[in-house]
Structure formats: structure tokens, C-alpha cells
Amino acid sequence: MRIWIMLLRTCRFWSVALGFTRHTPIYTSYRGTASQLGAMMMKNADDTELPLRILALHGSEGRAASLQTLLEGHLRHINCEITTIQAPFSKGAGYAWWQLKTGERSFTANTYPGYEESAALVTQTLQKRKFDVVFGHSQGAILLVAMLANNQLATSSMRRLILNGVAWPNPFSEQLLSSVPSGSPDKDWGNLEVLQIIGVQDRINPPEQASQVEEALNRRGCKTTQLHHPGGHSIPSDKRIWNIVADWLAYKSLSRVFFVEPESVF
């Protein structure tokens, strides 16, 4: 029995030391405001909590209203205000941030026709109102990284990004990989925190694309956290994942890498 206890302690030690932390859900109730998050939030003069302001960008063929409904459901245990904007170009049953040829992918395309219009739309939204966090899914996440590469985001008041199902913004490879003096990360980039949500089974934007993005962001001085889950490309619905997101939003001290394991089926 004593040997088993020692083995268990050893396993726990190495899991923490290597950063592979299995997360235990914190929030069990979805009513009201999570106290952990509230303790970290700014307050009004009357001591009431200000809601966390989140701007969200949908993916290719997505819709602003659909994304807002989805995120409000996943984050209903958090005191937050979610704003979504719709991409300018029609595609399929929804909209896209740029127009690619049939069969072309964002991580292989040489140009993003329409990028300038979409980037201007996001910039105008960030200038009109202050946001604490910007969430991007798929093409929306790629747009955010492309804007970072062009220094269109790093100087805004927003300091935190959540990237779900991101891929490499190929037309902006040179800007994203431009040399940075060793030990001297970009001043504006160094204050950015990025949470990447990565589906192990993602067949649209493979996980290695997200890793490539992370390496580039780290070189620029961004603080990155990766959250791996057993799902695919879509926005995950697992409550355990959104508990981790809530902790990240609450500035909790977290591991740099998380793995959410498949739920057991009995």
C-alpha cells in the first residue's frame, strides 16, 4: 500500500513538472457570477462588478448571431458581455472574412482577397469600444493572427486572445517570422496573452498548424497557453474545457499546456 502511494505521488509530481496538468472542474453552478472571476474583475464606483467584455469572430461560413448564442451558452456562468461582428463576404450559408478559390486553404493561400476590409472592420470595432478579450474561431482566429503580424492588434487596449482551431496565416509568414533580437521581444507583443484551443481530431486546421502559430507568438514575446481536447474543429461543448477557459479569464495560475481527456463511457 505504501509503495502505491509513493508511485501516485511521483506521477503527480512529474505531471505538474512537465506542465501536463489534468484539470479538475471548478464551477459546478451556472447561476450568477463565478466568484473566482469576480474577484479579479474591475468594479464600478458602487462596488458592482463590471462585466468582462468579449469580442468574438466567427469562422468561415459562420454567422455572428449563431456564434453569440453559442458562446453565451458556454460562458453563462461568467459575468460577461459578448459582442460579435459578421464577416463582410457571403459564403455558403454564412459569411467569410476573405474570399479564397475553391479548394484553397488559408494556410496554403498566397493572398487573402478581402483581408483589408475585414481587418478594418475589426479595428474600427476595437476603436469604438474597449474589449478585454477577443475570441476567434477558425478563419476568425487566423484573421487575428494575421492582424497581429501586421501590428494591427498589438497596440490596441485589448491584451488577451482566445484562438479556437487556428491555422497559419500563410500570406503573412514573412511578417510573423521576421527576426526579433534575442531576449528582446516586441514591446507591444510582450503584453499579449493567448489561449489556444486545439482539437486533437481537427481535420480542417490540423493541430500542428496551431503549434506553428504558438512558436511564432512565443518568439515575439507573447504568453501562450495551449488547451488540447479530444474533439475536432468545431467549438467544443465539453464543460471541462470551458471551466479551464473561465480560469484563464480569471487570471488564475495555470499550466502552459492542458490535455482534456475523453470522457469515459460506461
Tab-separated table of C-alpha atoms in Angstrom, residues 19-123:
chain	number	residue	atom	x	y	z
A	19	GLY	CA	3.165	21.004	-17.477
A	20	PHE	CA	0.744	18.205	-18.396
A	21	THR	CA	-1.923	19.072	-15.873
A	22	ARG	CA	-5.290	17.352	-15.942
A	23	HIS	CA	-7.808	19.979	-14.993
A	24	THR	CA	-10.455	19.436	-12.340
A	25	PRO	CA	-13.664	21.413	-12.961
A	26	ILE	CA	-14.116	24.301	-10.538
A	27	TYR	CA	-17.514	25.672	-11.425
A	28	THR	CA	-20.432	23.435	-10.584
A	29	SER	CA	-23.196	26.023	-10.777
A	30	TYR	CA	-24.175	28.182	-13.734
A	31	ARG	CA	-26.234	30.754	-11.843
A	32	GLY	CA	-24.874	34.220	-11.142
A	33	THR	CA	-21.255	35.250	-11.447
A	34	ALA	CA	-18.341	32.936	-10.743
A	35	SER	CA	-16.774	34.258	-7.550
A	36	GLN	CA	-13.289	33.353	-8.729
A	37	LEU	CA	-13.702	35.545	-11.787
A	38	GLY	CA	-15.488	38.312	-9.922
A	39	ALA	CA	-12.600	38.699	-7.505
A	40	MET	CA	-10.328	39.579	-10.417
A	41	MET	CA	-12.683	41.924	-12.275
A	42	MET	CA	-12.825	45.712	-12.158
A	43	LYS	CA	-15.694	47.321	-10.293
A	44	ASN	CA	-17.936	50.340	-10.667
A	45	ALA	CA	-17.991	53.177	-8.114
A	46	ASP	CA	-20.902	51.454	-6.348
A	47	ASP	CA	-18.762	48.301	-5.956
A	48	THR	CA	-20.714	46.327	-8.582
A	49	GLU	CA	-18.665	44.172	-10.915
A	50	LEU	CA	-18.050	45.307	-14.462
A	51	PRO	CA	-18.751	42.545	-16.987
A	52	LEU	CA	-15.874	41.070	-18.946
A	53	ARG	CA	-16.090	42.498	-22.476
A	54	ILE	CA	-15.520	39.870	-25.155
A	55	LEU	CA	-15.426	40.445	-28.917
A	56	ALA	CA	-15.940	37.256	-30.960
A	57	LEU	CA	-15.190	36.484	-34.624
A	58	HIS	CA	-16.883	33.525	-36.314
A	59	GLY	CA	-15.280	31.093	-38.756
A	60	SER	CA	-15.723	30.647	-42.500
A	61	GLU	CA	-19.414	30.183	-43.421
A	62	GLY	CA	-20.375	31.214	-39.891
A	63	ARG	CA	-22.762	33.867	-38.617
A	64	ALA	CA	-22.354	36.448	-35.870
A	65	ALA	CA	-25.708	35.683	-34.234
A	66	SER	CA	-25.037	31.934	-34.111
A	67	LEU	CA	-21.631	32.422	-32.501
A	68	GLN	CA	-23.055	34.808	-29.920
A	69	THR	CA	-25.753	32.319	-28.909
A	70	LEU	CA	-23.169	29.537	-28.669
A	71	LEU	CA	-20.695	31.475	-26.540
A	72	GLU	CA	-23.380	32.886	-24.263
A	73	GLY	CA	-24.384	29.305	-23.506
A	74	HIS	CA	-20.833	28.151	-22.776
A	75	LEU	CA	-19.977	31.241	-20.689
A	76	ARG	CA	-23.295	31.718	-18.927
A	77	HIS	CA	-21.615	31.170	-15.544
A	78	ILE	CA	-19.428	34.241	-16.149
A	79	ASN	CA	-20.344	37.903	-15.820
A	80	CYS	CA	-19.558	38.942	-19.384
A	81	GLU	CA	-20.843	40.861	-22.385
A	82	ILE	CA	-20.252	39.210	-25.742
A	83	THR	CA	-20.178	41.233	-28.945
A	84	THR	CA	-19.972	39.562	-32.357
A	85	ILE	CA	-19.418	41.067	-35.778
A	86	GLN	CA	-20.292	39.462	-39.095
A	87	ALA	CA	-17.709	38.961	-41.833
A	88	PRO	CA	-18.320	41.025	-44.991
A	89	PHE	CA	-18.326	38.275	-47.649
A	90	SER	CA	-21.118	35.768	-48.290
A	91	LYS	CA	-20.050	32.132	-48.386
A	92	GLY	CA	-22.325	29.091	-48.369
A	93	ALA	CA	-24.955	29.509	-45.682
A	94	GLY	CA	-22.907	32.135	-43.863
A	95	TYR	CA	-20.085	34.607	-44.261
A	96	ALA	CA	-16.282	34.669	-44.608
A	97	TRP	CA	-13.503	37.104	-43.755
A	98	TRP	CA	-11.825	36.691	-47.156
A	99	GLN	CA	-12.569	35.024	-50.474
A	100	LEU	CA	-10.490	32.016	-51.475
A	101	LYS	CA	-10.633	29.918	-54.614
A	102	THR	CA	-12.430	26.576	-54.403
A	103	GLY	CA	-10.217	24.048	-52.615
A	104	GLU	CA	-7.762	26.692	-51.420
A	105	ARG	CA	-6.894	26.813	-47.723
A	106	SER	CA	-5.915	29.738	-45.541
A	107	PHE	CA	-2.642	28.049	-44.562
A	108	THR	CA	-1.659	27.447	-48.218
A	109	ALA	CA	-3.117	30.527	-49.970
A	110	ASN	CA	-0.701	33.244	-51.098
A	111	THR	CA	-3.230	36.057	-50.707
A	112	TYR	CA	-6.412	36.752	-48.731
A	113	PRO	CA	-8.667	38.733	-51.099
A	114	GLY	CA	-10.798	40.947	-48.868
A	115	TYR	CA	-8.475	40.827	-45.856
A	116	GLU	CA	-8.049	44.606	-45.719
A	117	GLU	CA	-11.798	45.177	-45.453
A	118	SER	CA	-12.169	42.594	-42.688
A	119	ALA	CA	-9.165	43.873	-40.733
A	120	ALA	CA	-10.555	47.416	-40.949
A	121	LEU	CA	-13.913	46.200	-39.613
A	122	VAL	CA	-12.257	44.594	-36.581
A	123	THR	CA	-10.023	47.630	-35.996
